[in-house]
XYZ file of C-alpha atoms in Angstrom:
667
model
C -24.547 -14.516 -18.609
C -24.823 -16.677 -15.511
C -22.099 -18.260 -13.431
C -21.676 -21.809 -14.716
C -19.993 -23.360 -11.732
C -18.053 -22.739 -8.549
C -14.291 -23.248 -8.726
C -13.448 -24.123 -5.141
C -14.799 -27.172 -3.385
C -14.981 -25.355 -0.056
C -17.542 -22.579 -0.427
C -18.449 -20.407 2.515
C -22.089 -20.404 3.625
C -24.037 -17.761 1.837
C -23.907 -19.414 -1.540
C -21.921 -18.757 -4.670
C -24.761 -18.936 -7.165
C -26.424 -15.570 -7.846
C -30.062 -14.834 -7.386
C -31.841 -14.101 -10.668
C -34.615 -11.892 -11.904
C -37.409 -13.539 -13.773
C -36.586 -11.358 -16.777
C -34.421 -8.517 -17.875
C -36.657 -5.502 -17.755
C -35.344 -2.498 -19.731
C -37.191 -0.188 -17.358
C -35.203 -1.586 -14.430
C -31.946 -0.907 -16.266
C -33.013 2.624 -17.146
C -33.925 3.292 -13.516
C -30.578 1.957 -12.266
C -28.576 3.959 -14.790
C -30.528 7.093 -13.939
C -29.806 6.652 -10.242
C -26.171 5.956 -11.096
C -25.860 9.562 -12.243
C -28.445 11.248 -10.040
C -26.816 10.143 -6.778
C -23.298 11.393 -7.700
C -24.733 14.702 -8.897
C -26.594 15.242 -5.615
C -23.540 14.318 -3.547
C -21.359 16.563 -5.700
C -23.698 19.491 -5.142
C -23.420 19.141 -1.351
C -19.673 18.345 -1.467
C -20.072 14.821 -0.087
C -18.513 12.872 -2.955
C -16.647 10.780 -0.396
C -19.884 8.910 0.350
C -19.732 7.399 -3.143
C -16.788 5.216 -2.112
C -18.543 3.292 0.698
C -21.658 3.148 -1.491
C -19.628 1.448 -4.236
C -18.118 -1.009 -1.764
C -21.526 -1.939 -0.347
C -23.074 -2.339 -3.796
C -20.259 -4.592 -4.993
C -20.387 -6.573 -1.742
C -24.114 -7.148 -2.221
C -23.790 -8.273 -5.826
C -20.802 -10.621 -5.651
C -21.309 -14.149 -4.380
C -17.979 -14.695 -2.700
C -17.567 -15.385 0.997
C -20.149 -16.112 3.610
C -19.274 -13.347 6.070
C -19.759 -9.601 6.025
C -16.071 -8.815 6.492
C -15.127 -11.161 3.640
C -17.570 -9.445 1.319
C -16.335 -5.967 2.317
C -12.651 -6.879 1.836
C -13.222 -8.438 -1.581
C -15.503 -5.608 -2.697
C -12.938 -2.975 -1.655
C -10.249 -4.955 -3.479
C -12.311 -5.064 -6.668
C -13.093 -1.357 -6.360
C -9.386 -0.547 -6.027
C -8.704 -2.505 -9.207
C -11.554 -0.707 -10.985
C -10.313 2.723 -9.889
C -6.764 2.012 -11.031
C -8.013 0.713 -14.369
C -10.421 3.617 -14.856
C -7.441 5.855 -14.154
C -6.092 5.056 -17.611
C -9.195 6.671 -19.088
C -9.315 9.470 -16.523
C -5.723 10.382 -17.415
C -6.762 11.354 -20.933
C -10.393 12.477 -20.658
C -11.036 16.206 -20.103
C -12.396 15.920 -16.538
C -9.262 14.467 -14.945
C -9.884 13.206 -11.416
C -13.222 14.946 -11.022
C -15.254 12.605 -8.780
C -18.556 13.175 -10.582
C -17.838 11.440 -13.929
C -15.849 8.710 -12.205
C -18.740 7.990 -9.827
C -21.244 7.929 -12.645
C -19.155 5.591 -14.776
C -18.511 3.135 -11.935
C -22.115 3.072 -10.727
C -23.345 2.650 -14.294
C -20.940 -0.220 -14.876
C -22.201 -1.953 -11.729
C -25.834 -1.393 -12.738
C -25.340 -2.768 -16.243
C -23.347 -5.764 -15.016
C -25.996 -6.613 -12.431
C -28.760 -6.294 -15.044
C -26.951 -8.452 -17.598
C -26.248 -11.183 -15.049
C -29.691 -10.780 -13.417
C -28.287 -10.273 -9.969
C -30.205 -9.059 -6.963
C -28.540 -7.074 -4.217
C -28.081 -9.442 -1.280
C -25.638 -8.549 1.467
C -24.496 -11.199 3.937
C -24.655 -9.942 7.520
C -22.978 -12.867 9.248
C -19.950 -12.074 11.378
C -17.292 -14.398 12.750
C -15.543 -14.333 16.098
C -12.136 -13.936 14.462
C -13.351 -10.698 12.886
C -12.559 -9.243 16.296
C -8.905 -10.319 15.956
C -8.598 -8.742 12.505
C -10.319 -5.493 13.441
C -8.719 -5.429 16.890
C -5.239 -5.716 15.404
C -6.092 -2.869 13.061
C -7.234 -0.763 16.003
C -4.057 -1.479 17.997
C -1.754 -0.797 15.046
C -3.710 2.337 14.152
C -3.417 3.680 17.684
C 0.309 2.953 17.910
C 1.312 4.422 14.557
C -0.843 7.499 15.127
C 0.517 7.924 18.649
C 4.035 8.061 17.239
C 3.184 11.112 15.171
C 3.372 14.237 17.314
C 1.009 17.104 16.478
C 3.680 19.797 16.400
C 1.637 22.284 14.394
C -1.209 22.434 11.923
C 1.249 22.765 9.031
C 3.898 20.318 10.192
C 1.913 17.691 12.056
C 3.632 14.832 10.227
C 7.122 16.308 10.034
C 8.434 13.310 11.998
C 7.424 11.092 9.071
C 9.613 13.001 6.642
C 12.307 11.023 4.870
C 13.643 11.235 1.340
C 11.613 8.319 -0.036
C 8.358 9.619 1.442
C 8.967 13.056 -0.020
C 9.353 11.413 -3.441
C 6.095 9.519 -2.936
C 4.344 12.710 -1.886
C 5.622 14.523 -4.973
C 4.120 11.763 -7.160
C 0.826 11.856 -5.212
C 0.646 15.639 -5.432
C 1.549 15.673 -9.122
C -1.118 13.071 -9.914
C -3.680 15.478 -8.476
C -2.180 18.388 -10.391
C -2.074 16.733 -13.831
C -5.281 14.767 -13.244
C -4.053 11.252 -13.938
C -1.143 8.862 -14.216
C 2.183 10.572 -14.741
C 3.382 8.109 -17.369
C 0.484 9.315 -19.556
C 1.166 13.004 -18.760
C 4.960 13.097 -18.688
C 5.487 16.606 -20.037
C 3.165 18.206 -17.485
C 4.425 15.982 -14.654
C 8.120 16.746 -15.090
C 7.631 20.219 -13.626
C 7.091 18.786 -10.132
C 8.807 15.375 -10.081
C 12.493 14.843 -10.600
C 14.408 12.826 -13.137
C 12.549 10.086 -15.006
C 10.109 9.419 -12.162
C 7.072 10.169 -14.316
C 7.814 7.426 -16.835
C 9.371 4.676 -14.733
C 8.107 4.639 -11.143
C 5.003 2.541 -10.240
C 2.238 5.042 -9.529
C -0.766 2.901 -8.634
C -0.730 3.579 -4.896
C -0.193 7.315 -5.420
C -2.968 7.476 -7.985
C -5.386 5.578 -5.748
C -4.651 7.809 -2.750
C -4.864 10.941 -4.897
C -8.280 9.969 -6.213
C -9.467 9.109 -2.698
C -8.204 12.529 -1.601
C -10.206 14.201 -4.362
C -13.336 12.337 -3.244
C -12.673 13.312 0.375
C -12.248 16.995 -0.504
C -14.899 17.029 -3.262
C -12.505 19.143 -5.267
C -9.762 18.756 -7.863
C -8.122 22.069 -6.986
C -4.754 21.904 -5.283
C -4.384 22.920 -1.667
C -1.237 24.325 -0.065
C 1.544 21.745 -0.205
C 1.981 21.413 3.594
C -1.716 20.616 4.011
C -1.548 18.141 1.122
C 1.473 16.494 2.732
C -0.410 16.314 6.006
C -3.271 14.428 4.335
C -0.910 12.184 2.390
C 0.818 11.084 5.585
C -2.570 10.342 7.171
C -3.472 8.143 4.191
C -0.093 6.425 4.496
C -0.724 5.537 8.129
C -4.167 4.201 7.204
C -2.579 2.158 4.415
C -0.204 0.535 6.882
C -3.117 -0.405 9.132
C -4.940 -1.974 6.174
C -1.762 -3.855 5.258
C -1.534 -5.401 8.736
C -5.196 -6.454 8.721
C -4.939 -7.890 5.203
C -2.344 -10.433 6.358
C -4.625 -11.833 9.044
C -7.648 -11.855 6.781
C -5.690 -13.568 4.013
C -4.541 -16.368 6.310
C -8.089 -16.933 7.517
C -9.436 -16.974 3.962
C -6.924 -19.611 2.854
C -7.869 -21.704 5.896
C -11.373 -21.865 4.467
C -14.622 -22.939 6.110
C -12.836 -25.807 7.867
C -10.862 -23.254 9.869
C -13.347 -22.563 12.644
C -13.409 -22.092 16.394
C -10.183 -22.172 18.358
C -8.167 -23.215 15.316
C -9.170 -20.031 13.484
C -8.367 -17.995 16.602
C -4.957 -19.659 16.848
C -4.027 -18.991 13.221
C -5.296 -15.408 13.232
C -3.591 -14.689 16.544
C -0.252 -16.060 15.381
C -0.337 -13.902 12.260
C -1.431 -10.882 14.316
C 1.385 -11.479 16.807
C 3.989 -11.739 14.043
C 2.648 -8.541 12.512
C 2.920 -6.754 15.853
C 6.306 -8.203 16.786
C 8.137 -8.064 13.465
C 9.857 -4.906 12.164
C 7.167 -4.208 9.578
C 6.830 -0.662 10.899
C 10.326 -0.022 9.522
C 8.571 0.159 6.170
C 6.956 3.325 7.537
C 10.194 4.641 9.007
C 12.015 4.312 5.696
C 9.162 5.761 3.664
C 8.378 2.623 1.630
C 4.829 3.823 1.056
C 4.102 2.226 -2.308
C 5.621 -1.058 -1.130
C 3.241 -1.110 1.845
C 0.234 -0.737 -0.450
C 1.658 -3.274 -2.883
C 2.154 -5.824 -0.101
C -1.414 -5.315 1.119
C -2.766 -5.993 -2.364
C -0.394 -8.947 -2.695
C -1.738 -10.527 0.510
C -5.364 -10.255 -0.645
C -4.476 -11.397 -4.175
C -2.628 -14.512 -3.044
C -5.419 -15.452 -0.650
C -8.157 -15.189 -3.274
C -6.176 -16.892 -6.030
C -5.053 -19.765 -3.807
C -8.609 -20.485 -2.606
C -10.891 -19.293 -5.423
C -14.179 -20.302 -3.831
C -16.170 -18.341 -6.382
C -17.751 -18.557 -9.799
C -15.879 -17.940 -13.020
C -17.163 -14.370 -13.371
C -15.899 -13.403 -9.932
C -12.693 -15.351 -10.538
C -11.962 -13.355 -13.699
C -12.674 -10.082 -11.883
C -10.531 -11.041 -8.893
C -7.644 -12.199 -11.078
C -7.779 -8.997 -13.108
C -7.893 -6.878 -9.950
C -4.939 -8.822 -8.530
C -2.808 -8.248 -11.615
C -3.680 -4.552 -11.837
C -3.506 -3.551 -8.167
C -0.203 -5.303 -7.483
C 1.278 -4.428 -10.870
C 0.421 -0.754 -10.575
C 1.363 -0.404 -6.904
C 4.667 -2.335 -6.950
C 5.227 -4.112 -10.223
C 7.977 -6.547 -9.200
C 5.480 -8.298 -6.891
C 3.296 -9.177 -9.860
C 5.591 -12.143 -10.500
C 4.133 -13.836 -7.408
C 0.580 -13.071 -8.518
C 1.401 -14.648 -11.856
C 2.651 -17.809 -10.173
C -0.512 -18.139 -8.063
C -2.679 -17.490 -11.111
C -0.806 -20.048 -13.185
C -1.169 -22.606 -10.380
C -4.922 -22.033 -10.297
C -5.276 -22.346 -14.061
C -3.400 -25.647 -14.013
C -5.316 -27.104 -11.071
C -8.717 -26.079 -12.453
C -7.913 -26.871 -16.083
C -10.722 -29.382 -16.385
C -13.301 -27.217 -14.651
C -12.579 -24.417 -17.110
C -13.551 -26.655 -20.008
C -16.207 -24.975 -22.125
C -15.380 -21.520 -20.742
C -11.663 -21.267 -21.475
C -11.935 -18.812 -24.346
C -13.985 -16.287 -22.358
C -11.943 -16.739 -19.181
C -8.533 -16.596 -20.821
C -9.569 -13.604 -22.902
C -10.604 -11.774 -19.727
C -7.328 -12.720 -18.033
C -5.392 -11.624 -21.094
C -7.048 -8.213 -21.031
C -6.301 -7.910 -17.314
C -2.695 -8.911 -17.866
C -2.298 -6.408 -20.700
C -3.699 -3.626 -18.539
C -1.422 -4.678 -15.685
C 1.800 -4.528 -17.715
C 0.993 -1.241 -19.486
C 2.908 1.032 -17.044
C 5.855 -1.380 -16.871
C 5.907 -1.667 -20.650
C 6.108 2.118 -20.950
C 9.042 2.086 -18.524
C 10.905 -0.663 -20.376
C 10.431 1.075 -23.731
C 11.849 4.299 -22.301
C 15.470 4.933 -21.360
C 14.963 3.003 -18.129
C 17.724 0.448 -17.431
C 15.984 -2.461 -15.683
C 19.192 -4.327 -14.915
C 20.857 -1.322 -13.332
C 17.760 -0.574 -11.258
C 17.620 -4.177 -10.027
C 21.149 -3.705 -8.669
C 20.380 -0.412 -6.921
C 21.252 0.160 -3.277
C 19.076 1.818 -0.645
C 17.627 1.497 2.845
C 16.909 -2.148 3.553
C 14.288 -3.626 5.877
C 15.837 -7.019 6.492
C 13.271 -9.337 8.034
C 14.230 -12.528 9.834
C 15.448 -15.250 7.491
C 14.744 -17.811 10.221
C 11.131 -16.650 10.410
C 10.789 -16.830 6.632
C 12.185 -20.379 6.518
C 10.096 -21.528 9.479
C 6.844 -20.128 8.103
C 7.522 -21.589 4.671
C 8.177 -24.986 6.239
C 4.962 -24.834 8.272
C 2.964 -23.902 5.180
C 4.437 -26.774 3.182
C 3.737 -29.212 6.032
C 0.126 -28.035 6.027
C -0.036 -28.436 2.254
C 1.294 -31.983 2.360
C -0.919 -32.986 5.278
C -4.063 -31.719 3.539
C -3.954 -34.568 1.055
C -7.147 -35.048 -0.904
C -9.301 -33.206 1.620
C -8.188 -29.832 0.308
C -6.433 -30.932 -2.843
C -7.054 -27.890 -5.039
C -6.309 -25.194 -2.448
C -3.318 -27.107 -1.113
C -1.938 -27.646 -4.609
C -2.226 -23.982 -5.602
C -0.694 -22.888 -2.306
C 2.176 -25.308 -2.762
C 2.825 -24.066 -6.297
C 2.719 -20.454 -5.107
C 5.105 -20.957 -2.179
C 7.596 -23.147 -4.035
C 7.426 -21.030 -7.186
C 7.861 -17.837 -5.188
C 10.861 -19.294 -3.331
C 12.375 -20.258 -6.670
C 11.961 -16.716 -8.075
C 13.525 -15.192 -4.951
C 16.425 -17.670 -5.056
C 17.118 -17.004 -8.741
C 17.018 -13.233 -8.203
C 19.361 -13.570 -5.223
C 21.768 -15.750 -7.211
C 21.774 -13.167 -10.018
C 22.594 -10.364 -7.564
C 25.381 -12.419 -5.996
C 26.792 -13.097 -9.445
C 26.623 -9.484 -10.649
C 27.154 -7.528 -7.424
C 28.838 -10.018 -5.132
C 26.239 -9.397 -2.428
C 22.482 -9.205 -1.863
C 21.051 -5.728 -2.285
C 17.998 -3.502 -1.931
C 15.535 -5.263 -4.212
C 16.378 -8.721 -2.943
C 15.159 -7.655 0.487
C 11.926 -6.447 -1.079
C 11.454 -9.768 -2.853
C 12.202 -11.607 0.394
C 9.617 -9.436 2.174
C 7.054 -10.461 -0.443
C 8.000 -14.094 0.218
C 7.380 -13.578 3.922
C 3.975 -12.060 3.168
C 3.033 -15.105 1.076
C 4.130 -17.438 3.870
C 2.203 -15.434 6.465
C -0.956 -15.589 4.400
C -0.303 -19.257 3.673
C -0.152 -19.891 7.412
C -3.872 -20.489 7.163
C -2.893 -24.009 6.067
C -1.450 -24.605 9.548
C -5.006 -24.665 10.857
C -5.517 -27.895 8.917
C -2.972 -29.522 11.246
C -4.888 -28.666 14.419
C -7.528 -30.916 15.860
C -11.023 -29.413 15.923
C -13.109 -29.454 19.070
C -16.388 -31.295 18.855
C -19.207 -28.779 18.805
C -21.100 -28.677 22.088
C -24.846 -29.175 21.962
C -27.078 -26.318 23.047
C -28.223 -28.381 26.043
C -24.676 -29.249 27.159
C -23.456 -28.042 30.583
C -21.969 -24.548 30.526
C -18.355 -25.755 31.160
C -18.593 -27.805 27.973
C -20.045 -24.909 26.006
C -17.248 -22.623 27.243
C -14.552 -24.997 26.051
C -14.263 -23.503 22.568
C -14.163 -19.835 23.688
C -11.608 -20.631 26.389
C -9.402 -22.473 23.912
C -9.651 -19.514 21.536
C -8.603 -17.044 24.227
C -5.791 -19.355 25.322
C -4.530 -19.679 21.758
C -4.466 -15.893 21.422
C -2.561 -15.473 24.693
C 0.010 -18.067 23.627
C 0.453 -16.513 20.180
C 0.916 -12.978 21.492
C 3.359 -14.179 24.134
C 5.470 -16.324 21.805
C 5.550 -14.127 18.717
C 4.957 -10.571 19.951
C 6.669 -10.803 23.329
C 3.627 -9.625 25.285
C 4.192 -10.373 28.991
C 0.732 -9.436 30.297
C 2.118 -7.286 33.136
C 4.631 -9.825 34.431
C 7.890 -8.017 35.416
C 10.812 -8.516 33.060
C 14.009 -10.241 34.079
C 16.397 -7.777 35.801
C 13.825 -5.042 35.152
C 14.920 -4.860 31.511
C 12.478 -3.767 28.808
C 10.254 -6.586 27.682
C 10.563 -8.020 24.204
C 7.358 -6.236 23.199
C 8.833 -2.889 24.221
C 11.856 -3.573 22.013
C 9.816 -4.015 18.837
C 9.993 -1.452 16.046
C 6.265 -0.764 16.338
C 6.596 0.145 20.006
C 9.625 2.311 19.199
C 7.584 4.111 16.568
C 4.701 4.609 19.001
C 7.061 6.164 21.537
C 8.606 8.507 18.980
C 11.975 6.739 19.082
C 12.306 6.336 15.340
C 11.474 9.687 13.746
C 13.161 10.892 10.596
C 16.415 12.652 11.511
C 15.479 15.720 9.474
C 12.234 16.271 11.387
C 13.503 19.411 13.194
C 14.775 20.823 9.893
C 11.548 20.411 7.949
C 9.444 21.544 10.883
C 11.457 24.738 11.095
C 11.183 25.285 7.357
C 7.401 24.794 7.334
C 6.824 26.970 10.372
C 9.097 29.858 9.450
C 10.890 29.746 6.120
C 8.434 28.469 3.509
C 6.711 31.853 3.382
C 10.084 33.586 2.849
C 11.064 31.464 -0.146
C 11.584 33.028 -3.558
C 12.528 30.685 -6.367
C 14.230 27.458 -5.271
C 14.800 26.945 -1.548
C 18.226 25.637 -0.509
C 18.480 24.718 3.167
C 21.834 24.847 4.947
C 20.823 24.596 8.583
C 23.549 22.101 9.571
C 27.050 20.969 8.622
C 25.719 17.581 7.517
C 25.497 17.622 3.726
C 23.096 14.679 3.564
C 20.685 16.283 6.027
C 20.859 19.602 4.182
C 20.081 17.745 0.955
C 17.090 15.902 2.463
C 15.665 19.085 3.957
C 16.122 20.890 0.636
C 14.434 17.994 -1.125
C 11.448 18.410 1.197
C 11.409 22.158 0.589
C 11.452 21.506 -3.165
C 8.413 19.244 -2.831
C 6.603 21.899 -0.803
C 7.346 24.366 -3.607
C 6.231 21.764 -6.196
C 9.572 22.173 -7.926
C 10.639 19.150 -9.966
C 14.056 20.486 -10.900
C 15.600 19.304 -7.682
C 16.909 16.098 -9.258
C 19.481 18.159 -11.108
C 20.606 19.782 -7.831
C 20.982 16.729 -5.659
C 24.527 15.619 -6.417
C 26.012 19.014 -5.690
C 24.076 19.705 -2.502
C 25.031 16.440 -0.855
C 28.605 17.757 -0.824
C 27.715 21.070 0.838
C 28.618 20.322 4.458
C 28.252 23.832 5.843
C 25.403 25.674 7.495
C 25.862 25.697 11.241
C 29.456 26.896 10.727
C 31.757 27.583 7.792
C 34.017 24.683 8.687
C 37.614 24.765 7.462
C 38.587 27.130 4.677
C 38.986 24.222 2.269
C 35.534 22.918 3.199
C 34.023 26.352 2.736
C 35.606 26.955 -0.662
C 34.528 23.525 -1.927
C 30.966 24.171 -0.690
C 30.947 27.613 -2.321
C 31.939 26.112 -5.655
C 29.137 23.557 -5.375
C 26.621 26.248 -4.482
C 27.579 28.334 -7.512
C 26.981 25.325 -9.765
C 23.628 24.570 -8.117
C 22.389 28.165 -8.278
C 23.273 28.382 -11.960
C 20.699 25.691 -12.793
C 17.926 27.441 -10.854
C 16.223 29.471 -13.607
C 13.924 31.230 -11.149
C 16.683 32.026 -8.666
C 17.344 30.594 -5.235
C 16.853 31.463 -1.577
C 19.539 30.052 0.720
C 18.547 29.507 4.368
C 21.740 29.364 6.444
C 21.904 28.370 10.105
C 24.859 30.605 11.053
C 24.600 34.390 10.872
C 28.254 35.060 10.108
C 28.261 32.343 7.455
C 25.101 33.789 5.880
C 26.727 37.210 5.559
C 29.928 35.766 4.114
C 28.060 33.626 1.567
C 26.024 36.612 0.380
C 29.174 38.735 -0.021
C 31.076 35.995 -1.873
C 28.180 35.239 -4.201
C 27.749 38.944 -4.967
C 31.476 39.245 -5.624
C 31.329 36.296 -8.000
C 28.490 37.938 -9.908
C 25.773 35.511 -8.757
C 22.817 37.890 -8.727
C 19.880 35.460 -8.580
C 20.565 34.177 -5.051
C 19.385 35.584 -1.724
C 20.965 34.374 1.519
C 18.883 34.538 4.696
C 19.951 33.835 8.254
C 17.826 30.906 9.493
C 18.920 29.364 12.802
C 17.700 25.834 13.355
C 16.393 26.638 16.828
């Protein structure tokens, strides 16, 4: 099968029509399939399975005909690989090898070999780079340095204790359990329930956890579990890397939507504005609050919207990209798939005529992708999961600027309208996506106001997705800027420097206006500059660690080895902090029964002291109830020596024989 036509009018240099072999030689296919299994076997023998991942990305990048630059090819190839891994995970969850990297590598490499042979494609990688690649990669480097700098290396076991918060511990438990059961939890619910609490296995989106778990298996070349603190350490490192990728994906997405017409200083201006907003906005609060799966979901959403809005590719690539968009976003954070659906619908409507003659094949492929994408959500809906109640849930909220959201949306729509016939298809799809997304957010907000009387947790997440779409759509703003006439090679050097100087100037302006960078100029009244008041800077300086960091660090360093049965931590008189620290300890013990303990422990506000007699007696009653549902017993770590002795005596007097109380001062 060959690609019949290119969808987008604006195709990047490098071509969108594949190179072809003169014939399909069976010997060539046999050789490719043989190598597809020989290479993974050799890498598995030397414990270097991790090299399969970049090999897959490079192979896909060399076979697709999308994008005229190296970075474009790498981004799209990695995106397609993520979709393939998540989809293959459905099979890996039920086959006998679990997450073993060897069969997965062989299957993926074989699939690529067969697809290339059937479509007669030659490997041809584009090596061209663009100047704005430096802005994308540079932003990633800056963000990576800052988020890593904010994580203090306190010990080999507790290096990322400062990143510990309740939500992140839940995400780690899912990640760790995926490795243990060897697949998606919703397909292994009985085995998963031993180490995740409540109905997490059947209802929570697990795509990001599964992807990171499989990457971890490739990195370690092993499916065996490591000690939980070391696994948590690696998980947090992957989370930081995911945030860096998320930030870069926004800039890349805006540049992609701008298309080949977005060149020179205009491309630098657009990319710099998006980079500055990324650096200056409180996106790092997503890290602080432990919204790990949302971060990954937003990164996939940014790439998905960009590629679906400007589908400068053939129908084969378009079907693959659309399927990857539905699966990656749907598996990572399913509520964001509504926006992918809007962008996809807009593209199908705009390119209705161009699909003529290929609609059956294309729509069948999209239908299969959509069915795969909704499979986890369908399992959740068919379970005891109450969707309406969950949509009204409360929680930590990262409230981004409404003014920024409105302003960016307005700029995008102005760019769409101004494009006219020059960029009719891309502009039309972008307009449908932005307006349709705003409509979905408005309807969801109206429903929450009607049912709750106020906007809640999930509205803020939907609004964040709207901001991501507007940021990516900011590439349309480049259409409003006037291009500079290209200087001839023989032109005087001041003329030839005009474009680079304008690009640097645009970057300086963007970083100053939107990130508050003052370039060394003293602040007014010696106050901190706007840049030093951003959440990212606060994270980098360690000003926004989780408030239970000292508790979990102490537990990892001293008390984990002393735990028998279920660990219950009472270091402080703050019931919520004791609960969070105990939750972390439960995850380190891979104990999924903690969900049944949570309500009681949040009311136990003793640990540093006994408090009043009434407080102590109420806490003792709660502890008895909690210990009774610990079938393997419990170890209580208490921060006050006198309180520890009294608790042990009272529990013994009450006949509670399966609890051991240990004195464990916080400092």
